[in-house]
Coordinates of C-alpha atoms and ligand atoms in Angstrom, one line a residue:
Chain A
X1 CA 51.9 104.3 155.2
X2 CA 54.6 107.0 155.3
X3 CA 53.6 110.1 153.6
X4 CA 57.2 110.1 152.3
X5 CA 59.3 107.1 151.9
X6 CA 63.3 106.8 150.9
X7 CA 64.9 103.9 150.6
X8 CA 68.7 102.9 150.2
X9 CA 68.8 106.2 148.1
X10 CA 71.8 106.9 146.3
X11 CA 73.2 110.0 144.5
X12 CA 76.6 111.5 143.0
X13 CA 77.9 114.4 141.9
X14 CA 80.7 112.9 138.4
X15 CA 82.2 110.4 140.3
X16 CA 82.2 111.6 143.8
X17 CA 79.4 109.2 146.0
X18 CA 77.4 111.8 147.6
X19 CA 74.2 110.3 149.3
X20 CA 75.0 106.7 150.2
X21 CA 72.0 104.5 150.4
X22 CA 69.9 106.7 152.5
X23 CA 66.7 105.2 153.7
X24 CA 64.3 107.1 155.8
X25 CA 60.6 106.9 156.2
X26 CA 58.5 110.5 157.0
X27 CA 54.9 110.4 158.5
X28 CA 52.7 113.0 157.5
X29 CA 52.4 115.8 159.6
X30 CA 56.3 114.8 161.0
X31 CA 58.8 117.4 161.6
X32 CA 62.5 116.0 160.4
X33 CA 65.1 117.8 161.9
X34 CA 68.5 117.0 159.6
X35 CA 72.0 117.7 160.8
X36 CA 75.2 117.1 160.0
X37 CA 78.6 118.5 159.2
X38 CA 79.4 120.8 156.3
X39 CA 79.8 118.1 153.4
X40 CA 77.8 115.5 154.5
X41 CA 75.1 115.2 151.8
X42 CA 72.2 117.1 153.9
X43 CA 71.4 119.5 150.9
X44 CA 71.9 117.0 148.1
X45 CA 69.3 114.7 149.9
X46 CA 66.6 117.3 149.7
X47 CA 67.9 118.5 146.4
X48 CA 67.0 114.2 145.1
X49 CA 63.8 115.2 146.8
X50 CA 62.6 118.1 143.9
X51 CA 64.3 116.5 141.3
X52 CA 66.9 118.8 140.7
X53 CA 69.4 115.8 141.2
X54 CA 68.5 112.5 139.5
X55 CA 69.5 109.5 142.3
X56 CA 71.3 106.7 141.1
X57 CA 70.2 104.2 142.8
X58 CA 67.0 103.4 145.4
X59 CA 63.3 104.8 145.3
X60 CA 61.5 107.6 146.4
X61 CA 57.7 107.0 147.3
X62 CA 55.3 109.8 147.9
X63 CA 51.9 108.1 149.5
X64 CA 53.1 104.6 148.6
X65 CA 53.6 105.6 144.9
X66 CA 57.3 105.4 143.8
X67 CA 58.3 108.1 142.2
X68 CA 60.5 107.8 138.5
X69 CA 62.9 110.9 138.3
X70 CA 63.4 109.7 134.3
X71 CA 59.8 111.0 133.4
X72 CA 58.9 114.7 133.0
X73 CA 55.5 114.1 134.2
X74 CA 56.2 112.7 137.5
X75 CA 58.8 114.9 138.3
X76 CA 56.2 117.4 138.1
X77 CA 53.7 115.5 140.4
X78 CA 56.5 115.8 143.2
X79 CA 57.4 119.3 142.4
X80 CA 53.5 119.8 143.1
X81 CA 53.6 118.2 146.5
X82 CA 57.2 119.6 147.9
X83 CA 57.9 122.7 148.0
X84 CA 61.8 123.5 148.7
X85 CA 63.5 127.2 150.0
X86 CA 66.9 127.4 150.0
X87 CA 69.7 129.1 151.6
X88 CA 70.0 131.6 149.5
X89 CA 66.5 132.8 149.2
X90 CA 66.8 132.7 145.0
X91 CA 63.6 135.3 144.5
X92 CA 62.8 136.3 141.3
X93 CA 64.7 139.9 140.9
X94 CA 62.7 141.6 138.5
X95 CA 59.7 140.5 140.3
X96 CA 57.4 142.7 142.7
X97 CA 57.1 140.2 146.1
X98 CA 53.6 140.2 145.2
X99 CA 54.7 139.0 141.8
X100 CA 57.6 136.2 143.4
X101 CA 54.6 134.7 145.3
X102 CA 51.8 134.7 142.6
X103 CA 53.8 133.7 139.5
X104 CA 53.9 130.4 139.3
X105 CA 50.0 129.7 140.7
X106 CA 49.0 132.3 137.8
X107 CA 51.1 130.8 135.1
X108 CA 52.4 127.3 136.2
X109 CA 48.6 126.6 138.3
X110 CA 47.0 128.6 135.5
X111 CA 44.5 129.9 138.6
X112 CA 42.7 132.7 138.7
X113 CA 44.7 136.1 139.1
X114 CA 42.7 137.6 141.1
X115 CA 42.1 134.4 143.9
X116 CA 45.7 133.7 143.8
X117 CA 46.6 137.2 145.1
X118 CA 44.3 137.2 148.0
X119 CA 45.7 134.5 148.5
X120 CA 49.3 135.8 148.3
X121 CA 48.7 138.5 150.3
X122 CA 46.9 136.4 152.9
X123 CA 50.1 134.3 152.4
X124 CA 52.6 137.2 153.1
X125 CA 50.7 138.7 155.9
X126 CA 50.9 135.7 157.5
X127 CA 55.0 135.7 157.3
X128 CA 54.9 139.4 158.5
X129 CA 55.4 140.8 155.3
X130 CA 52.0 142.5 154.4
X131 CA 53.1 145.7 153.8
X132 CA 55.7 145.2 151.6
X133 CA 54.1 143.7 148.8
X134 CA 55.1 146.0 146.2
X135 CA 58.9 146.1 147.3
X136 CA 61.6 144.5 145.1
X137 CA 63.8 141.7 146.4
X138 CA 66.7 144.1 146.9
X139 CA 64.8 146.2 148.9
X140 CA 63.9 143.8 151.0
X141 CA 66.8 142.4 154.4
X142 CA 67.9 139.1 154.1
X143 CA 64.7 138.1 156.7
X144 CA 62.2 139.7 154.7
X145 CA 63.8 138.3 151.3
X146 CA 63.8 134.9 152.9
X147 CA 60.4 134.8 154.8
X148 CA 58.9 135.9 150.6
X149 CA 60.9 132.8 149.7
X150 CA 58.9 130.8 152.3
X151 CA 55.2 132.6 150.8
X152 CA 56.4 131.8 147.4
X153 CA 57.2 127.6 147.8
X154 CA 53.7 127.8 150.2
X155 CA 51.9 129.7 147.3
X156 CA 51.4 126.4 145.5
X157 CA 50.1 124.4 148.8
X158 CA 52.7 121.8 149.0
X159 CA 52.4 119.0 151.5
X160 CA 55.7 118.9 152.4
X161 CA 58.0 121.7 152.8
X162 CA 61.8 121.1 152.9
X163 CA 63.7 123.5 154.0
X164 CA 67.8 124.2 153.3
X165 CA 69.6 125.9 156.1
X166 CA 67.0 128.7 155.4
X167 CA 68.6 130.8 158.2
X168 CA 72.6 130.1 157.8
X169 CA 73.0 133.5 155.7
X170 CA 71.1 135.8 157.8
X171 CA 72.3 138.7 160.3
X172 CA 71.7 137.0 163.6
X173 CA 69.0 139.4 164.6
X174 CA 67.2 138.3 161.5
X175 CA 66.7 134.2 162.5
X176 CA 64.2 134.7 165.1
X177 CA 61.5 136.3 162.6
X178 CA 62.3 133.4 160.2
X179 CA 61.8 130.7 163.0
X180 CA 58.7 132.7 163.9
X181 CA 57.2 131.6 160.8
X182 CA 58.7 128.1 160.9
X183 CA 57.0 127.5 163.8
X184 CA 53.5 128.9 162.8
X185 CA 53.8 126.6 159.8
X186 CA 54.7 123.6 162.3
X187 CA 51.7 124.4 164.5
X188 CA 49.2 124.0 161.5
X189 CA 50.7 120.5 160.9
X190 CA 52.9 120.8 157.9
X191 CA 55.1 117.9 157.0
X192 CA 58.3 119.3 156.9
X193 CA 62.2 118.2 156.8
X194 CA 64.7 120.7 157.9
X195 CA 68.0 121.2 157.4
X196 CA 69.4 123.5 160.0
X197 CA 72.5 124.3 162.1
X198 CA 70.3 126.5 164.8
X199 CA 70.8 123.3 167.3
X200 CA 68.0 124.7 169.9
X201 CA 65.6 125.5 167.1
X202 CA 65.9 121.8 165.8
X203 CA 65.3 120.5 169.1
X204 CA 62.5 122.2 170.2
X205 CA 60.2 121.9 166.2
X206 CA 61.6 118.2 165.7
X207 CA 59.3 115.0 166.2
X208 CA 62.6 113.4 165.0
X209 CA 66.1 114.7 164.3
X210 CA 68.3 112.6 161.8
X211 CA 72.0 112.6 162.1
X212 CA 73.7 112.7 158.7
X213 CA 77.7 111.9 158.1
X214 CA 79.8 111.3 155.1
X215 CA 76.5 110.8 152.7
X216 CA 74.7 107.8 155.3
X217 CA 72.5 108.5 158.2
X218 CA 74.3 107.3 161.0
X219 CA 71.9 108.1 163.9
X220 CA 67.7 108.9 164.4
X221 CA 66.0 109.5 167.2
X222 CA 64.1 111.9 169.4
X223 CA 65.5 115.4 169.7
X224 CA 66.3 114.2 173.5
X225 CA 67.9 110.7 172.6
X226 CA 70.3 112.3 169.6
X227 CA 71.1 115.4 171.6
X228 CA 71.4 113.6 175.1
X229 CA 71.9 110.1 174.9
X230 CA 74.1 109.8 171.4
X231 CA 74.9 106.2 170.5
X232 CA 76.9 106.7 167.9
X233 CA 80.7 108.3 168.4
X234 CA 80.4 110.4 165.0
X235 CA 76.7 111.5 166.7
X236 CA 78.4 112.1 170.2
X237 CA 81.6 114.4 168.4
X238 CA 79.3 116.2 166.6
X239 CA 77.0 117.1 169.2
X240 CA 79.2 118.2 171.7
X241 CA 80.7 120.2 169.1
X242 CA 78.3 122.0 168.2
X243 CA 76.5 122.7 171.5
X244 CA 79.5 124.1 173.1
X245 CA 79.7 126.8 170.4
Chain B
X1 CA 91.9 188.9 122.8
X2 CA 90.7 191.4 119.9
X3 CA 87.9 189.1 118.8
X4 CA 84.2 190.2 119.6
X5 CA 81.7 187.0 119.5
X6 CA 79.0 187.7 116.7
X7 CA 76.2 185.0 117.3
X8 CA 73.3 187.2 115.4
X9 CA 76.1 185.8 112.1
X10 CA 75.1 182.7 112.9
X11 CA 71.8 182.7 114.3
X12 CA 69.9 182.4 111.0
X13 CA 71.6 178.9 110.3
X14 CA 69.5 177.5 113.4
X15 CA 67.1 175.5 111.3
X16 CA 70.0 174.6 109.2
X17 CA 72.0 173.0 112.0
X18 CA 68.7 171.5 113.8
X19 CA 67.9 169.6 110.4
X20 CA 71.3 168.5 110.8
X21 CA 70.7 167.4 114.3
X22 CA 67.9 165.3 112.9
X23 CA 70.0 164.0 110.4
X24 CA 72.7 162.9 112.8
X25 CA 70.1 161.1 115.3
X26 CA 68.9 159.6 112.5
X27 CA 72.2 158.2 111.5
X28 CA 72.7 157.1 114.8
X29 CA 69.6 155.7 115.5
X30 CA 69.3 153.5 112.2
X31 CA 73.1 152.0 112.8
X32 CA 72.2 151.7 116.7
X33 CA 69.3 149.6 115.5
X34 CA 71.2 147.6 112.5
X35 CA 73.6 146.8 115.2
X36 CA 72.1 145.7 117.9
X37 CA 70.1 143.1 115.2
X38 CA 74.0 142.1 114.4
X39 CA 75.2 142.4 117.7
X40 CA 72.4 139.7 118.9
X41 CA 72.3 137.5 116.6
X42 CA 76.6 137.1 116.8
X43 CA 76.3 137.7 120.5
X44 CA 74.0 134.3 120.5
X45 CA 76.4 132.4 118.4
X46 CA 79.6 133.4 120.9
X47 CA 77.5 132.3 123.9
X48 CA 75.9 129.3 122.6
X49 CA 77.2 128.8 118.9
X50 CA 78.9 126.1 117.5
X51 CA 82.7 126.8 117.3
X52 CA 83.4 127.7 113.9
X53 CA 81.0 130.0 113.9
X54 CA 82.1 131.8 117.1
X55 CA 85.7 131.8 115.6
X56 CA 83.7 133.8 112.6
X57 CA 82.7 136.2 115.2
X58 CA 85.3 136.7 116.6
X59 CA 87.6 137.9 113.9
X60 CA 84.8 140.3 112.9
X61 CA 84.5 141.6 116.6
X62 CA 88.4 142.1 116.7
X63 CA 88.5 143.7 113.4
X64 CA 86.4 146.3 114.3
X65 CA 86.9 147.2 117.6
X66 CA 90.8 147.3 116.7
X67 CA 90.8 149.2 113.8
X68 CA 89.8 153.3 114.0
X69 CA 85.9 153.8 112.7
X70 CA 87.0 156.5 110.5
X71 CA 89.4 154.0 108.6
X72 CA 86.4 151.5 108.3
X73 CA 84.0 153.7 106.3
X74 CA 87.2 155.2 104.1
X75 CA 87.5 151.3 103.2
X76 CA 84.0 150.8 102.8
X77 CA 83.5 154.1 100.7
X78 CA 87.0 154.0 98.5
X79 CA 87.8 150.3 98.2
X80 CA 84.5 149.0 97.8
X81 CA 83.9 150.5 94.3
X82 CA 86.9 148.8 93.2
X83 CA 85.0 145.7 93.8
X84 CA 82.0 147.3 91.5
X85 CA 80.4 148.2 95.0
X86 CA 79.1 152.0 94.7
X87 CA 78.0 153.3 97.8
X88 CA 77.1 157.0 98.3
X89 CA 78.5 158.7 101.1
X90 CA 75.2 158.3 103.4
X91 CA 75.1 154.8 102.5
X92 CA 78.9 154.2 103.2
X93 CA 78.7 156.1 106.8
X94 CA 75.5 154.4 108.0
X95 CA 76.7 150.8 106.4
X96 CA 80.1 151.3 108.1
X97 CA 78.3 152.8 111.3
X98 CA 76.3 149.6 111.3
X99 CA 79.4 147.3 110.9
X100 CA 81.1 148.9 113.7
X101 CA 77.9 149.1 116.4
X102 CA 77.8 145.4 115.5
X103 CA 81.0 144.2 117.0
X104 CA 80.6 146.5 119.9
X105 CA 77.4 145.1 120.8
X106 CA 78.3 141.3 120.2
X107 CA 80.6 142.3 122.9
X108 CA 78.6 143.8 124.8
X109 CA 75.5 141.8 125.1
X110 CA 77.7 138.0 125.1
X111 CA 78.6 138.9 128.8
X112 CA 74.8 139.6 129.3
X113 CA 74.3 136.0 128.0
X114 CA 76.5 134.7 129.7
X115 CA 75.2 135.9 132.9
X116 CA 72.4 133.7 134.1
X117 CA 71.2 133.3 137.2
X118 CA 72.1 129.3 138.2
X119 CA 69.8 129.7 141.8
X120 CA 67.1 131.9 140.4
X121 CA 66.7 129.5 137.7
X122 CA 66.7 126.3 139.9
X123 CA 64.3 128.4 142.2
X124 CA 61.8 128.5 139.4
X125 CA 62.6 124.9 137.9
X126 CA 61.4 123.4 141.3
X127 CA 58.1 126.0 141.0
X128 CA 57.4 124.2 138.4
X129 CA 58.7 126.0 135.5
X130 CA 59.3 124.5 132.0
X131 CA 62.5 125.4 130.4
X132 CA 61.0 128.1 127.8
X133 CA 59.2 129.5 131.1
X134 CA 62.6 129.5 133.2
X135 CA 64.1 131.8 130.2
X136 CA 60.5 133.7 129.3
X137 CA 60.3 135.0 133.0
X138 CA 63.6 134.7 134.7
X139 CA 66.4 134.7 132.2
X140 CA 65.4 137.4 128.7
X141 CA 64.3 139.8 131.9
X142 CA 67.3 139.2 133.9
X143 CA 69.5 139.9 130.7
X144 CA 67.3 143.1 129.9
X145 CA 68.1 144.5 133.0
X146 CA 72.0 143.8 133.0
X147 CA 72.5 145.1 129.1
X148 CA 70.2 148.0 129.2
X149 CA 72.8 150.8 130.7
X150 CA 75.7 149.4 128.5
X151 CA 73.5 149.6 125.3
X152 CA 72.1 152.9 126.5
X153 CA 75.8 154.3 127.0
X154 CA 76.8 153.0 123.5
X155 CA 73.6 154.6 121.7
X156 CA 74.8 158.1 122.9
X157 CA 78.6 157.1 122.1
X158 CA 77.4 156.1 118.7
X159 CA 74.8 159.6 118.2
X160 CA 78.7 161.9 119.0
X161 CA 80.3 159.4 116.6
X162 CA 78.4 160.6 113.9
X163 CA 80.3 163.9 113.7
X164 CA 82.5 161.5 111.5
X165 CA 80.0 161.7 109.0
X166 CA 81.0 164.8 108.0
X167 CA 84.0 164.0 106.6
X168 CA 82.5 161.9 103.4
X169 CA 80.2 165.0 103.1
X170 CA 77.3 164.2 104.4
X171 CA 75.3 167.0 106.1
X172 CA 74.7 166.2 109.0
X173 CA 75.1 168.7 112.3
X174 CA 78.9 168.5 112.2
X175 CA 78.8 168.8 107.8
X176 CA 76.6 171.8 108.3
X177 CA 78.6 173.5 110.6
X178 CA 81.4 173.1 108.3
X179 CA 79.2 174.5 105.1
X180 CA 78.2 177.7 107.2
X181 CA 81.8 178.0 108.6
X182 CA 82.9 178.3 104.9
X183 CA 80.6 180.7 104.5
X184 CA 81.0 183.1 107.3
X185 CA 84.5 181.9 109.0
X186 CA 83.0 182.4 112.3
X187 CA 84.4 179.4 114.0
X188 CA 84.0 179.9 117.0
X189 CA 80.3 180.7 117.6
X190 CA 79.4 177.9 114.7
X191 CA 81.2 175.3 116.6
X192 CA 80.2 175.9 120.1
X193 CA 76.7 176.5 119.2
X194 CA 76.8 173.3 117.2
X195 CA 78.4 171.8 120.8
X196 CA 75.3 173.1 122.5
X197 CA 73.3 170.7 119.7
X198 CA 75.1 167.9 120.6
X199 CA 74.7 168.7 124.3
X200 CA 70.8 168.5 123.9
X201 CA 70.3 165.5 121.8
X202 CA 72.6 163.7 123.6
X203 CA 71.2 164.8 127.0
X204 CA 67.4 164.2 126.2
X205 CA 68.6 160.5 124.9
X206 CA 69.9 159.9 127.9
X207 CA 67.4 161.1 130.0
X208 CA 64.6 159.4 127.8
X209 CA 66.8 156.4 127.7
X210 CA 67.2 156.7 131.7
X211 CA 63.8 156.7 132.6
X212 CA 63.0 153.7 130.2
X213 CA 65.6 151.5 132.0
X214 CA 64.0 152.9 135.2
X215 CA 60.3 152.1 134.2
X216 CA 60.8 149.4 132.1
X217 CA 63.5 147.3 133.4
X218 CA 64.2 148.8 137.4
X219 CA 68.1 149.6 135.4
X220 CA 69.7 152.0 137.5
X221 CA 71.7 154.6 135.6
X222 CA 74.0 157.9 136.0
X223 CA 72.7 160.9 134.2
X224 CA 75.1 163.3 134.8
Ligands
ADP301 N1 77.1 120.9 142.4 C1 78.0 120.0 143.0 N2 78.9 119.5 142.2 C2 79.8 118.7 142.7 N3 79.9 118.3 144.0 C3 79.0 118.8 144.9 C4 78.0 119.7 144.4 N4 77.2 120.1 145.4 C5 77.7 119.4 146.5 N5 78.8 118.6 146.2 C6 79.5 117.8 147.1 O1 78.6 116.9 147.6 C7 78.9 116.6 149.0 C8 77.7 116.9 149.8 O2 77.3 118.2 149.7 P1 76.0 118.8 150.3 O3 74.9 117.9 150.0 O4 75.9 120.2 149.8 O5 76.3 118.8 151.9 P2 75.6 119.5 153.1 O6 74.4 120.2 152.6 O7 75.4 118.5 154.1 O8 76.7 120.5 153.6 C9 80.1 117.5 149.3 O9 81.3 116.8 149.3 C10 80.1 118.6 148.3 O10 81.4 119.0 148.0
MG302 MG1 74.0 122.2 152.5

């Protein structure tokens, strides 16, 4: 049974159609790469994901157990089990890092202070980021502010971590340490769906990379069949757009 | 230039003008406070009111940030009796004061409101965050932060615009310096040393007020 089941999922924004009967199925322990052009509903799938978008039509499962969006209570089940960073980092401002990544165990969790920062801590060392636990999000690069983003949604132990174009507002020389961690959280097995324009980066974490265009997926496959053999023309265009940039 | 400055003339009204100092930060502090409960409470209704009540507001906001303060407490202390309203000329200052800081602070802090933090919020909704949490820990601290140097800056506006007080009679550091300048027509060392009064009150708010914002709410803000 898929850890994380979608089927013919749909979603709009007012009137505009934005994910169009989307159906994907995600083992555990399965790394997702997601691409697609600007527009094409990447964001707003993973956004249906933690509820912050209600779909209108189709089902999520999680473990075999649909999911209903209407009720509070289960909205907070998922939010328990998927953790989502986005693009733009959104830590708390007036919040120590120590404090981003502890909050919500503390007062959401209602653990133990005390357990939950040694856990933090052992959280942010592991991102790089150990000695800057009393630093302010504004004192912080885009990498670091990020990489505390990435502490904070793992803070609560999700089982799957979904990540939005995490790197797309970053100083170049500040992906690699992002990816860094990316990749240590992909060698311990985390289930995790990324959305991500760094084409080489997708290719080599993937298990599967999903083409998205115009709110459908129109292609999945291996990181080798999308990026080499493309059957798809909308797959193909793409592609060799993007690699020869 | 035939005129020798005589500061020992004035030097014995020290006490006299620091009670008057006193007097003036308390004016300004108990209309800074009366105003800010005002300035809340409308500043809530413009952001989030129905809109009746935030055409209310409104008119009261324009009315007294268009008309001169001085005018405001003339009305309050000569046109108000007419009405069977007596007001002494403490009461008329510090109730006029009060009016006034009110519709600068509904102003004020409605922008505050106003300015929430969409992604910060959203961050904290998919945490887990119940709405009352989303606005306990992300938004009232958020706003603290953004209104603290404009309401700092207005206190010490407010604790110079007392000096207006003076003119109804009340005593405070500006009335005093006119009582002593009756007496002893030395003008120019009563009024500059009065200057130097307002100098130090207002500069210790602002540093105290400075290092609050710092502490409390990571505000960063110009002292000199
Ligand atoms: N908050 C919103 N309100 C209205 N339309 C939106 C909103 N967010 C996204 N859209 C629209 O939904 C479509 C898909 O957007 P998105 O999911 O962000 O695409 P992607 O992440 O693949 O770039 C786009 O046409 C976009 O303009
Ligand atoms: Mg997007």
């Amino acid at each position: 049974m898929p850890q994380l089941a979608i089927d013919n999922l749909s979603a709009t924004y007012g009137k505009l159609a934005v994910l169009k009967s989307v159906s994907l199925a995600v083992e555990k322990g399965e790394i997702i790469g997601l691409i697609g052009p600007s527009g094409s509903g990447k964001s707003t799938l993973l956004r249906v994901l933690v509820g912050l978008l209600k779909p209108t039509a189709g089902t999520i499962a999680i473990d075999g157990r649909p999911v209903d969006f209407g009720k509070a209570a289960e909205v907070r089940a998922v939010r328990d089990r998927l953790a989502i960073v986005f693009q733009q980092f959104n830590l708390f401002q007036n919040m120590t890092v120590l404090e981003n990544v502890t909050i919500a165990p503390v007062k959401i969790k209602k653990r133990a202070k005390g357990e939950v920062r040694e856990e933090a801590k052992e959280l942010l060392r592991k991102v790089g980021l150990g000695e800057k636990l009393n630093a302010y999000p504004d004192e912080l690069s885009g990498g670091q502010q990020q990489r505390v983003a990435i502490a904070r949604a793992l803070a609560l132990k999700p089982e799957i971590l979904l990540l939005d174009e995490v790197t797309a507002s970053l100083d170049p020389e500040l992906v690699s340490e992002v990816l860094d961690t990316i990749r240590l959280l992909a060698a311990e097995g985390m289930t995790m769906l990324i959305v991500s324009h760094e084409m080489g980066f997708v290719r080599e974490l993937s298990s599967r990379v999903v083409f998205m265009a115009d709110g459908r997926i129109v292609e999945t496959g291996t990181p080798g069949e999308v990026f080499e053999t493309p059957q798809e023309t909308r797959t193909r265009e793409f592609v060799s757009k993007i690699l020869r940039h | 230039m035939n005129y020798t400055l005589q500061y020992g003339q004035v030097l014995p009204y020290l006490g006299y003008f620091a009670g008057g100092a006193l007097l003036s930060l308390q004016i300004a502090f108990l209309s800074f406070c009366g105003g800010l409960v005002i300035g809340t409470g409308f500043a809530s209704v413009t952001a989030f009111g129905p809109r009746p009540l935030r055409v209310l507001v409104k008119v009261y906001v324009t009315a007294f940030t268009n008309t001169p303060q001085l005018v405001q407490i003339y009305f309050l202390y000569f046109a108000l009796p007419d009405a069977g309203i007596l007001l002494s000329s403490y009461q008329a200052v510090l109730i006029g004061m009060t009016l006034n800081a009110g519709a600068y602070l509904t102003e004020i802090q409605r922008a505050g409101f106003l300015s929430r933090r969409q992604t910060e919020m959203e961050a904290a909704e998919v945490l887990g965050f119940s709405r009352w949490q989303q606005i306990r820990y992300v938004i009232l601290p958020h706003i603290a932060k953004v209104l603290f140097p404009p309401l700092a800056n207005q206190y010490i506006l407010m604790t110079l615009g007392t000096s207006m007080a003076a003119v109804f009679g009340v005593e405070e550091l500006t009335g005093r310096a006119f009582n002593v300048n009756a007496e002893t027509f030395r003008s120019v060392e009563i009024f500059s040393l009065v200057a130097v009064f307002y100098v130090v009150i207002t500069f210790a708010a602002t540093l105290a007020l400075a290092l609050i914002g710092r502490l409390a709410f990571r505000a960063r803000m110009r002292i000199l």
